[in-house]
Coordinates of C-alpha atoms in Angstrom, one line a residue:
M118 CA 52.9 51.9 117.0
Q119 CA 55.6 54.3 118.4
D120 CA 58.5 52.5 116.4
R121 CA 56.3 52.6 113.3
T122 CA 55.8 56.4 113.7
C123 CA 59.5 56.7 114.2
Y124 CA 60.2 54.7 111.3
K125 CA 57.9 56.6 108.9
L126 CA 59.3 60.0 110.0
T127 CA 62.9 58.7 109.2
Q128 CA 61.8 57.4 105.8
E129 CA 60.4 60.9 105.1
G130 CA 63.4 62.6 106.5
E131 CA 65.6 60.4 104.1
R132 CA 63.5 61.2 101.2
L133 CA 64.0 65.0 101.8
F134 CA 67.8 64.5 102.2
R135 CA 67.7 62.8 98.6
M136 CA 66.0 65.9 97.5
Q137 CA 68.8 68.0 99.1
K138 CA 66.3 69.7 101.6
Y139 CA 68.6 69.1 104.5
E140 CA 66.9 71.6 107.0
Q141 CA 63.5 70.0 106.5
G142 CA 65.0 66.5 106.8
I143 CA 66.8 67.4 110.0
D144 CA 63.5 68.6 111.5
L145 CA 61.9 65.5 110.7
L146 CA 64.5 63.1 112.0
K147 CA 64.7 65.1 115.2
K148 CA 61.0 64.5 115.5
A149 CA 61.7 60.9 115.0
L150 CA 63.9 61.1 118.1
E151 CA 61.4 62.7 120.1
V152 CA 58.9 60.0 119.4
G153 CA 61.6 57.2 120.3
T154 CA 62.3 53.7 119.5
D155 CA 63.9 50.7 121.0
D156 CA 65.3 49.5 117.7
F157 CA 69.1 50.3 118.0
S158 CA 69.6 49.7 114.2
L159 CA 66.9 52.3 113.4
L160 CA 68.5 54.8 116.0
S161 CA 71.8 54.1 114.2
A162 CA 70.4 55.1 110.9
I163 CA 68.9 58.2 112.2
Y164 CA 72.2 59.4 113.8
C165 CA 74.1 58.5 110.7
Q166 CA 71.7 60.5 108.4
L167 CA 71.7 63.5 110.8
G168 CA 75.3 63.5 110.8
N169 CA 75.6 63.4 106.9
A170 CA 73.0 66.1 106.8
H171 CA 74.9 68.5 109.2
T172 CA 78.1 67.7 107.1
M173 CA 76.5 68.9 104.1
L174 CA 75.4 72.1 105.8
K175 CA 78.9 72.5 107.0
D176 CA 77.8 72.3 110.6
Y177 CA 80.5 70.1 111.7
E178 CA 80.0 70.3 115.4
Q179 CA 76.5 68.7 115.2
A180 CA 77.8 66.3 112.5
L181 CA 80.5 65.2 115.0
K182 CA 77.9 64.8 117.7
F183 CA 75.5 62.5 115.8
H184 CA 78.2 60.4 114.2
T185 CA 79.7 59.8 117.7
Y186 CA 76.1 58.7 118.9
D187 CA 76.2 56.4 115.9
I188 CA 79.7 54.8 116.8
L189 CA 78.3 54.2 120.3
V190 CA 75.2 52.5 119.1
E191 CA 77.3 50.3 116.5
R192 CA 79.7 49.4 119.5
L193 CA 76.7 48.4 121.6
L194 CA 75.4 46.1 118.9
G195 CA 78.8 44.7 118.3
N196 CA 78.7 45.7 114.6
K197 CA 82.1 46.2 113.5
Q198 CA 81.1 46.9 110.0
G199 CA 79.0 49.7 111.3
E200 CA 81.7 50.9 113.4
A201 CA 84.2 51.2 110.7
K202 CA 81.6 53.0 108.8
S203 CA 81.2 55.5 111.7
C204 CA 85.0 55.9 111.8
A205 CA 85.1 56.8 108.2
N206 CA 82.5 59.4 108.6
L207 CA 84.3 61.0 111.7
G208 CA 87.6 61.0 110.0
N209 CA 86.1 62.7 106.9
I210 CA 84.5 65.4 109.2
F211 CA 88.0 66.1 110.9
K212 CA 89.5 66.3 107.6
M213 CA 87.2 68.9 106.3
K214 CA 87.8 70.9 109.5
G215 CA 91.4 70.6 108.9
A216 CA 92.1 68.5 112.1
Y217 CA 94.3 66.1 110.3
N218 CA 95.7 64.2 113.1
D219 CA 92.3 63.4 114.6
A220 CA 91.3 62.3 111.0
L221 CA 94.0 60.1 110.8
T222 CA 93.2 58.4 114.1
F223 CA 89.7 57.5 113.1
T224 CA 90.6 56.4 109.6
F225 CA 93.4 54.1 110.7
K226 CA 90.7 52.6 113.1
Q227 CA 88.8 52.1 110.1
L228 CA 91.6 50.1 108.4
E229 CA 91.9 48.0 111.6
F230 CA 88.5 46.9 111.3
A231 CA 88.7 46.1 107.6
E232 CA 91.7 44.0 108.3
E233 CA 90.1 42.3 111.2
L234 CA 87.0 41.6 109.1
E235 CA 89.1 40.7 106.1
D236 CA 86.8 43.1 104.0
K237 CA 88.7 44.0 100.8
I238 CA 86.3 46.8 99.7
L239 CA 86.2 48.3 103.2
K240 CA 90.1 48.2 103.2
S241 CA 90.2 49.8 99.9
R242 CA 88.1 52.8 101.1
A243 CA 90.2 53.1 104.1
Y244 CA 93.6 53.3 102.1
Y245 CA 91.8 56.0 99.9
N246 CA 90.7 57.9 103.0
I247 CA 94.1 57.8 104.8
A248 CA 95.8 58.9 101.5
T249 CA 93.5 62.0 100.9
I250 CA 94.1 63.2 104.7
Y251 CA 97.9 63.1 104.0
V252 CA 97.5 65.0 100.7
E253 CA 95.4 67.7 102.4
R254 CA 97.9 68.0 105.3
G255 CA 100.6 68.1 102.9
R256 CA 99.1 71.0 101.0
C257 CA 98.3 73.0 104.0
T258 CA 102.0 72.5 105.3
K259 CA 103.5 73.3 101.9
L260 CA 101.5 76.6 102.0
E261 CA 102.7 77.5 105.4
A262 CA 106.2 76.6 104.5
A263 CA 106.1 79.0 101.5
E264 CA 104.7 81.8 103.7
E265 CA 107.1 81.3 106.6
K266 CA 110.1 80.2 104.4
N267 CA 110.3 77.2 106.6
D268 CA 112.4 74.5 105.2
A269 CA 111.5 71.9 107.9
K270 CA 107.8 72.4 107.1
N271 CA 108.7 71.6 103.5
V272 CA 110.3 68.4 104.6
E273 CA 107.0 67.6 106.6
A274 CA 104.9 68.2 103.5
T275 CA 107.0 66.2 101.2
S276 CA 106.8 63.3 103.8
D277 CA 102.8 63.4 103.9
F278 CA 102.7 63.4 100.0
E279 CA 104.9 60.4 100.0
N280 CA 102.6 58.7 102.5
A281 CA 99.7 59.7 100.4
A282 CA 101.3 58.0 97.3
K283 CA 102.0 55.0 99.5
Y284 CA 98.2 54.4 100.4
F285 CA 96.9 55.4 97.1
K286 CA 99.1 52.5 95.5
L287 CA 97.7 50.1 98.3
N288 CA 94.1 51.3 97.3
L289 CA 95.2 50.6 93.5
E290 CA 96.4 47.1 94.2
V291 CA 93.1 46.3 96.0
A292 CA 91.0 47.9 93.1
E293 CA 93.0 46.1 90.4
K294 CA 92.4 42.6 92.2
L295 CA 88.6 43.4 92.5
E296 CA 88.6 44.6 88.7
D297 CA 87.0 48.0 90.2
A298 CA 87.4 50.2 87.2
L299 CA 85.9 53.3 88.9
T300 CA 88.3 53.0 91.8
M301 CA 91.2 52.4 89.5
G302 CA 90.5 55.6 87.7
R303 CA 90.2 57.6 90.9
C304 CA 93.6 56.1 92.0
Y305 CA 95.2 57.1 88.8
G306 CA 94.1 60.5 89.0
S307 CA 94.9 61.0 92.7
L308 CA 98.4 59.4 92.2
G309 CA 98.9 61.9 89.2
N310 CA 98.0 64.8 91.5
T311 CA 100.2 63.5 94.4
Y312 CA 103.1 63.3 92.3
Y313 CA 102.4 66.7 91.0
C314 CA 102.6 68.0 94.4
L315 CA 105.9 66.3 94.8
G316 CA 107.1 68.0 91.7
D317 CA 107.8 64.6 89.9
Y318 CA 106.0 65.8 86.6
D319 CA 107.0 62.6 84.7
Q320 CA 105.4 60.4 87.2
S321 CA 102.3 62.6 87.4
I322 CA 101.9 62.5 83.5
H323 CA 102.3 58.8 83.7
F324 CA 99.3 58.3 86.1
H325 CA 97.2 60.9 84.4
N326 CA 97.8 59.1 81.1
L327 CA 96.5 55.9 82.7
R328 CA 93.5 57.8 84.0
L329 CA 92.9 59.1 80.4
E330 CA 93.2 55.8 78.9
L331 CA 90.6 54.3 81.3
S332 CA 88.2 57.2 80.9
Q333 CA 88.3 56.8 77.2
Q334 CA 87.4 53.2 77.4
Y335 CA 84.2 54.2 79.3
G336 CA 83.6 57.4 77.3
D337 CA 83.7 59.6 80.5
R338 CA 84.2 63.1 79.1
A339 CA 84.5 64.8 82.3
S340 CA 87.4 62.5 83.5
M341 CA 89.0 63.0 80.1
R342 CA 88.8 66.7 80.5
R343 CA 90.4 66.5 83.9
A344 CA 93.3 64.2 82.7
H345 CA 94.1 66.6 79.8
A346 CA 94.0 69.6 82.0
N347 CA 96.2 67.9 84.5
I348 CA 98.7 66.6 81.9
A349 CA 98.8 70.1 80.4
N350 CA 99.6 71.6 83.8
C351 CA 102.6 69.1 84.1
H352 CA 103.9 70.1 80.6
A353 CA 103.7 73.7 81.3
L354 CA 105.8 73.4 84.4
K355 CA 108.2 71.4 82.3
S356 CA 108.3 74.4 80.0
N357 CA 107.0 72.1 77.1
M358 CA 104.5 74.8 75.9
P359 CA 103.6 73.0 72.6
L360 CA 102.5 69.8 74.4
A361 CA 100.7 72.0 77.1
I362 CA 98.7 73.9 74.5
Q363 CA 97.8 70.8 72.8
H364 CA 96.2 69.1 76.0
Y365 CA 94.7 72.5 76.9
K366 CA 93.0 72.8 73.7
T367 CA 91.5 69.3 74.0
A368 CA 90.4 69.9 77.6
Y369 CA 88.8 73.2 76.4
N370 CA 86.9 71.4 73.7
L371 CA 85.7 68.7 76.0
A372 CA 84.4 71.4 78.5
T373 CA 82.5 73.1 75.7
E374 CA 81.0 69.9 74.7
I375 CA 79.9 69.0 78.2
G376 CA 78.4 72.3 78.5
N377 CA 79.8 73.2 82.0
K378 CA 80.5 77.1 81.7
T379 CA 82.7 77.2 84.7
E380 CA 85.1 74.6 83.4
E381 CA 85.0 76.1 79.9
A382 CA 86.0 79.4 81.4
Q383 CA 88.7 77.7 83.4
M384 CA 90.1 75.9 80.4
A385 CA 90.0 79.1 78.2
Y386 CA 92.0 80.9 80.7
S387 CA 94.7 78.2 81.1
L388 CA 94.9 77.8 77.3
A389 CA 95.3 81.5 76.8
N390 CA 98.0 81.7 79.2
A391 CA 99.9 78.8 77.6
L392 CA 99.6 80.5 74.2
Y393 CA 100.8 83.8 75.7
I394 CA 103.9 82.1 77.3
G395 CA 104.4 80.4 74.1
K396 CA 104.6 83.8 72.2
E397 CA 101.3 83.2 70.4
V398 CA 99.9 86.5 71.9
Q399 CA 97.2 87.1 69.3
K400 CA 95.7 83.6 69.7
A401 CA 95.9 84.1 73.5
I402 CA 93.8 87.2 73.3
T403 CA 91.1 85.2 71.5
Y404 CA 90.8 82.9 74.5
F405 CA 91.0 85.6 77.2
Q406 CA 88.1 87.2 75.4
R407 CA 86.2 84.0 75.6
H408 CA 87.1 83.8 79.4
L409 CA 85.9 87.3 79.9
K410 CA 82.7 86.6 78.1
I411 CA 81.7 83.6 80.4
A412 CA 83.1 85.4 83.6
R413 CA 80.8 88.4 82.5
S414 CA 77.7 86.0 82.2
L415 CA 78.4 84.4 85.6
E416 CA 78.9 87.7 87.2
D417 CA 82.3 86.5 88.4
I418 CA 84.1 89.8 89.4
S419 CA 87.3 87.9 90.2
G420 CA 87.3 86.1 86.9
Q421 CA 86.7 89.3 85.0
L422 CA 89.7 90.9 86.9
R423 CA 91.9 88.1 85.6
S424 CA 90.7 88.6 82.2
Y425 CA 91.2 92.3 82.2
Y426 CA 94.6 92.2 83.4
S427 CA 95.6 89.4 81.0
L428 CA 94.3 91.4 78.2
A429 CA 95.9 94.6 79.3
L430 CA 99.1 92.5 79.5
S431 CA 98.8 91.0 76.0
F432 CA 98.0 94.2 74.2
N433 CA 100.9 96.0 75.9
N434 CA 103.0 93.2 74.6
L435 CA 101.7 93.9 71.1
S436 CA 102.4 97.8 71.8
E437 CA 98.7 98.5 71.4
R438 CA 98.8 100.6 74.5
R439 CA 95.5 102.4 74.3
K440 CA 93.6 99.0 74.2
A441 CA 95.8 97.8 77.1
L442 CA 94.9 100.9 79.1
Y443 CA 91.1 100.3 78.4
F444 CA 91.4 96.9 79.8
L445 CA 93.7 98.1 82.8
V446 CA 91.1 100.7 83.8
L447 CA 88.5 97.9 84.0
A448 CA 91.0 95.6 85.9
K449 CA 91.7 98.5 88.5
R450 CA 87.9 98.9 89.0
S451 CA 87.4 95.0 89.6
S452 CA 90.3 94.9 91.9
L453 CA 88.8 97.5 94.1
Q454 CA 85.6 95.8 94.1
V455 CA 87.1 92.6 95.3
N456 CA 89.8 94.4 97.5
D457 CA 92.5 92.4 95.8
T458 CA 95.8 94.2 96.9
S459 CA 98.0 91.9 95.0
A460 CA 96.2 92.6 91.7
I461 CA 96.3 96.4 92.5
T462 CA 100.1 96.1 92.8
D463 CA 100.3 94.3 89.4
I464 CA 98.1 96.8 87.9
D465 CA 100.4 99.7 89.1
N466 CA 103.4 98.0 87.8
L467 CA 101.8 97.5 84.2
L468 CA 100.6 101.1 84.2
S469 CA 104.1 102.3 85.1
E470 CA 105.4 100.2 82.1
I471 CA 102.9 101.4 79.7
L472 CA 103.4 105.1 80.6
E473 CA 107.2 104.8 80.5
A474 CA 107.1 103.4 77.0
G475 CA 105.2 106.3 75.6
Q476 CA 103.1 108.6 77.8
E477 CA 102.7 111.1 74.9
D478 CA 100.5 108.7 73.0
V479 CA 98.3 107.7 75.9
L480 CA 97.9 110.8 78.0
I481 CA 96.1 114.2 77.5
D482 CA 97.8 117.0 79.4
D483 CA 99.7 114.4 81.5
I484 CA 96.6 113.5 83.6
E485 CA 93.9 111.7 81.6
L486 CA 94.3 108.5 79.9
I487 CA 93.4 107.9 76.1
I488 CA 91.8 104.3 75.7
D489 CA 90.5 102.3 72.9
E490 CA 87.6 99.8 73.6
S491 CA 87.5 98.4 70.2
A492 CA 89.0 95.0 71.3
D493 CA 86.1 94.5 73.7
P494 CA 83.0 92.9 72.0
A495 CA 80.7 94.2 74.7
P496 CA 82.4 97.5 75.7
A497 CA 81.8 98.5 79.3
E498 CA 80.9 102.1 80.5
I499 CA 83.8 104.0 81.9
E500 CA 83.3 107.0 84.0
H501 CA 85.4 110.2 83.3
R502 CA 87.0 110.0 86.6
E503 CA 88.3 106.4 86.0
L504 CA 90.4 107.9 83.2
R505 CA 92.4 110.3 85.4
L506 CA 95.6 109.1 86.8
T507 CA 94.4 109.8 90.4
F508 CA 91.9 106.8 90.1
F509 CA 95.0 104.5 90.1
Q510 CA 95.9 106.0 93.4
K511 CA 93.0 104.4 95.2
R512 CA 93.9 101.5 97.4
N513 CA 90.3 100.6 98.3
I514 CA 86.9 101.4 96.8
N515 CA 86.0 104.3 99.1
D516 CA 89.5 106.1 98.8
R517 CA 89.8 109.5 97.7
P518 CA 93.3 110.8 96.7
V519 CA 95.0 112.5 99.7
N520 CA 94.9 116.4 99.7
T521 CA 92.9 116.5 96.4
P522 CA 91.6 120.1 96.2
E523 CA 87.8 120.2 96.3
D524 CA 87.8 123.0 93.6
P525 CA 87.0 121.1 90.4
L526 CA 89.1 124.0 88.2
A527 CA 92.0 123.2 90.6
E528 CA 91.8 119.5 90.2
D529 CA 93.6 119.4 86.8
R530 CA 96.4 121.5 88.1
Y531 CA 96.7 119.2 91.0
E532 CA 96.7 116.0 88.9
K533 CA 99.2 117.5 86.4
E534 CA 101.5 118.3 89.4
E535 CA 101.2 114.9 91.1
F536 CA 101.5 113.0 87.8
F537 CA 105.4 112.8 88.0
D538 CA 105.6 112.1 91.8
M539 CA 103.1 109.2 91.2
L540 CA 105.0 107.9 88.2
A541 CA 108.3 107.9 90.1
K542 CA 106.5 106.0 92.9
L543 CA 105.0 103.4 90.6
Q544 CA 108.4 103.0 88.9
S545 CA 110.1 102.4 92.2
K546 CA 107.8 99.6 92.9
R547 CA 108.4 97.7 89.8
M548 CA 110.5 94.6 89.9
N549 CA 112.9 93.8 87.3
D550 CA 111.6 90.5 86.6
Q551 CA 108.2 92.1 85.5
R552 CA 109.8 93.7 82.6
V553 CA 109.8 90.5 80.5
D554 CA 106.9 88.6 78.9
A555 CA 107.4 85.7 81.5
S556 CA 105.9 87.9 84.1
V557 CA 102.7 86.4 83.4
L558 CA 103.9 83.3 85.3
N559 CA 103.8 85.4 88.3
S560 CA 101.1 88.0 87.8
N561 CA 98.7 85.9 85.7
L562 CA 99.1 82.3 85.6
D563 CA 99.3 79.9 88.4
F564 CA 99.9 76.3 87.1
R565 CA 100.8 75.1 90.5
V566 CA 97.2 75.1 91.6
R567 CA 95.8 72.0 93.0
Q568 CA 95.0 69.4 90.5
T569 CA 91.4 68.3 90.1
D570 CA 90.7 65.0 91.6
T571 CA 90.7 65.8 95.4
E572 CA 88.9 68.3 97.4
P573 CA 90.1 70.2 100.5
D574 CA 88.9 72.2 103.5
N575 CA 91.3 73.6 105.9
S576 CA 89.6 75.2 108.9
S577 CA 91.0 74.3 112.5
T578 CA 89.2 72.3 115.0
D579 CA 88.9 71.5 118.5
G580 CA 86.2 68.8 117.6
S581 CA 88.0 66.1 119.8
E582 CA 86.6 67.8 122.8
V583 CA 83.1 67.4 121.6
L584 CA 83.6 63.6 121.3
I585 CA 85.3 63.2 124.6
D586 CA 82.7 65.4 126.5
L587 CA 79.9 63.6 124.9
I588 CA 81.1 60.0 125.9
L589 CA 82.0 61.2 129.4
N590 CA 78.7 63.1 130.0
A591 CA 76.8 60.0 128.5
Q592 CA 78.4 57.7 131.2
E593 CA 77.4 60.2 133.9
R594 CA 73.9 60.3 132.7
R595 CA 73.7 56.5 132.9
M596 CA 73.9 56.6 136.6
D597 CA 70.2 57.9 137.1
D598 CA 67.0 56.7 135.4
Q599 CA 65.4 60.0 135.9
R600 CA 67.9 62.0 133.9
A601 CA 67.9 62.5 130.2
P602 CA 68.7 59.2 128.3
F603 CA 72.1 58.0 127.3
L604 CA 71.2 58.0 123.7
P605 CA 68.6 60.5 122.4
G606 CA 65.5 58.9 120.7
L607 CA 66.0 55.6 122.9
N608 CA 62.5 55.1 124.5
P609 CA 62.2 53.5 128.1
N610 CA 62.0 50.0 126.8
G611 CA 65.4 50.7 125.0
Q612 CA 66.8 52.0 128.1
I613 CA 66.1 48.8 129.9
I614 CA 67.7 46.9 127.0
L615 CA 70.7 49.2 127.3
R616 CA 71.2 48.6 130.9
R617 CA 71.1 44.8 130.3
M618 CA 73.7 45.1 127.6
N619 CA 76.0 47.3 129.9
T620 CA 75.7 44.7 132.7
D621 CA 76.5 41.8 130.6
P622 CA 79.9 40.5 131.7
G623 CA 81.0 40.4 128.0
N624 CA 80.2 44.1 127.6
E625 CA 81.8 45.1 131.0
E626 CA 84.4 47.4 129.4
L627 CA 82.3 48.5 126.7
D628 CA 82.3 52.4 127.3
D629 CA 85.7 52.4 129.0
H630 CA 87.3 51.0 125.9
L631 CA 85.7 53.6 123.6
V632 CA 86.6 56.4 126.0
E633 CA 90.2 55.2 126.1
W634 CA 90.4 55.1 122.3
L635 CA 88.8 58.6 122.0
M636 CA 91.2 60.0 124.7
R637 CA 94.0 59.2 122.3
V638 CA 92.8 61.6 119.9
Q639 CA 92.4 64.2 122.6
S640 CA 95.9 63.5 123.9
Q641 CA 97.5 64.0 120.5
R642 CA 95.6 67.6 120.1
L643 CA 96.8 68.5 123.7
D644 CA 100.4 67.6 122.9
E645 CA 100.5 69.6 119.9
Q646 CA 99.2 72.7 121.8
R647 CA 101.8 72.5 124.5
S648 CA 104.3 75.2 124.6
E649 CA 108.0 74.7 125.0
L650 CA 109.5 75.2 128.5
P651 CA 112.3 78.0 128.6
P652 CA 115.6 76.7 127.7
I653 CA 117.6 77.6 130.9
K654 CA 116.5 76.1 134.2
P655 CA 118.1 76.7 137.7
E656 CA 120.3 74.0 139.1
G657 CA 118.2 71.0 140.3
Q658 CA 114.9 72.3 138.9
E659 CA 114.8 69.7 136.4
E660 CA 114.6 66.9 138.9
L661 CA 112.0 68.7 141.0
D662 CA 109.8 69.2 137.8
K663 CA 110.1 65.6 137.2
K664 CA 109.0 64.5 140.7
K665 CA 106.1 67.1 140.5
E666 CA 105.0 65.5 137.1
E667 CA 105.1 62.1 138.6
D668 CA 103.0 63.2 141.6
V669 CA 100.4 65.0 139.5
T670 CA 100.3 61.9 137.1
A671 CA 99.8 59.6 140.0
I672 CA 97.0 61.9 141.5
V673 CA 95.1 62.1 138.2
M674 CA 95.3 58.3 137.7
R675 CA 93.8 57.6 141.1
M676 CA 91.0 60.2 140.4
Q677 CA 90.3 58.7 137.0
A678 CA 90.2 55.1 138.4
G679 CA 87.8 56.2 141.1
R680 CA 85.6 58.2 138.7
L681 CA 85.2 55.4 136.3
E682 CA 84.4 52.8 139.0
D683 CA 81.9 55.2 140.5
Q684 CA 80.2 55.7 137.1
R685 CA 79.6 52.1 136.3
A686 CA 75.9 51.0 136.3
H687 CA 74.4 48.0 137.8
L688 CA 71.1 46.7 138.1
P689 CA 69.5 47.3 141.3
N690 CA 69.2 44.3 143.9
I691 CA 65.7 42.9 143.8
P692 CA 64.8 41.8 147.4
T693 CA 63.2 38.3 147.6
S694 CA 59.7 38.2 149.1
K695 CA 59.3 36.5 152.5
N696 CA 56.7 33.7 152.7

């Protein structure tokens, strides 16, 4: 009866998960654990579902905890297929947390199980998982290298991308043998993205073309759109703008057919940028306006900011400065709303350029802008204060220009006097490379964005501690029947079964083996966090340090050995009755 209730609660929880009602499903599965069961397979399913649900809610610590319980149950059952599944889940969570070394530890363990079981499908998945971890770590390292101007990190990133390509190709080989078209398409796209990250755009185009051909065979328009967009990105970076424009147009049309407004806006913006760089400015304006329309409908302030700035840049290129200033005012407003300091700097530079080209046509009394809103199909309301040059002095939304007189009649005099100082300040900030049209590559267009077949998450983690603490605490709890159960949800009958499993000679090293394996993850993390010793040491200090290290190691090993031995659980001796 108890098992049946636990099973029904589990079924209902899984139904809620399918409806994406994760919090309600988690509550039901936790009730199932409170009811309890002695069915280890059911317990494993509950842990796995709870881990997956917490992952969807981005509660990674809870996800790690339940997937760790799951891997312990699978180990107890001797289910290597289940252990491999748990390794994949743990690796995925660590990847999302940005703990890439831990993620690789578990995912390579998944590959070991796949090879031992000679399971081609499991091996294919492991190859893919390993490759995606290398890609994400490479991207993070590449960004750090750019920020720090660190050549060594660039080398590390390149190595990660090369490893990713290696495992994607291994994944592809298995998929081709299995004639798995879905996995083949995914590998083609992923290899295209990886070579894109390596800067090998010809190879990237080759694999994206293979992805395109396959998606055309199956009529997969979403995959076709991604392939065209990725091919266009490569051609743009090769400065082949006619081909880039061709593929962006196809991607835009596919996004429109599919009806995904976010993707349609993305493709409109990319196409507009390509047209601008290709000197087709009037056509570019049309697509920037389409992007703006969608961004407004989605209430996407950042998207609107990009459109406003791009339109200001385009109209300035056509010497229609009043139209440019209209969009520049709106860009300034949006940049303050989202506190985008980089955009504020770009806006300052463009304002300086417009005023330098002919302030007499765009200024009243040297303090107030003259704008033309006719190029906006749905003109926005602009407050009078936003037309004054002092509005462009604001660095955040709450700023008031320093030393502005409170007397309204004095404000005009103040602004007129400050105008020339402000203009000189803006001019001094302008970089020479922003004078030419190609500035859109820096200010407006980032073709070097991640391509669209893999997804990242880059936060840091101390998740290994959760796993190690959990395992070690679980062993301690096994010492006493009266304490909380080793596995939550395991009823008293299940606890008896568990003790028998743990005293079976074949399972004698069950937990020790798992602890040893997980300790390797912890060891890696601790090694990475070690700080370097000072480079200069007193004479003889090195030998002394070495002796101390050996002494400490010996002590720790003795303590660890004693602790593990003390924690082994054994069935109590049953006294024989005397006749």
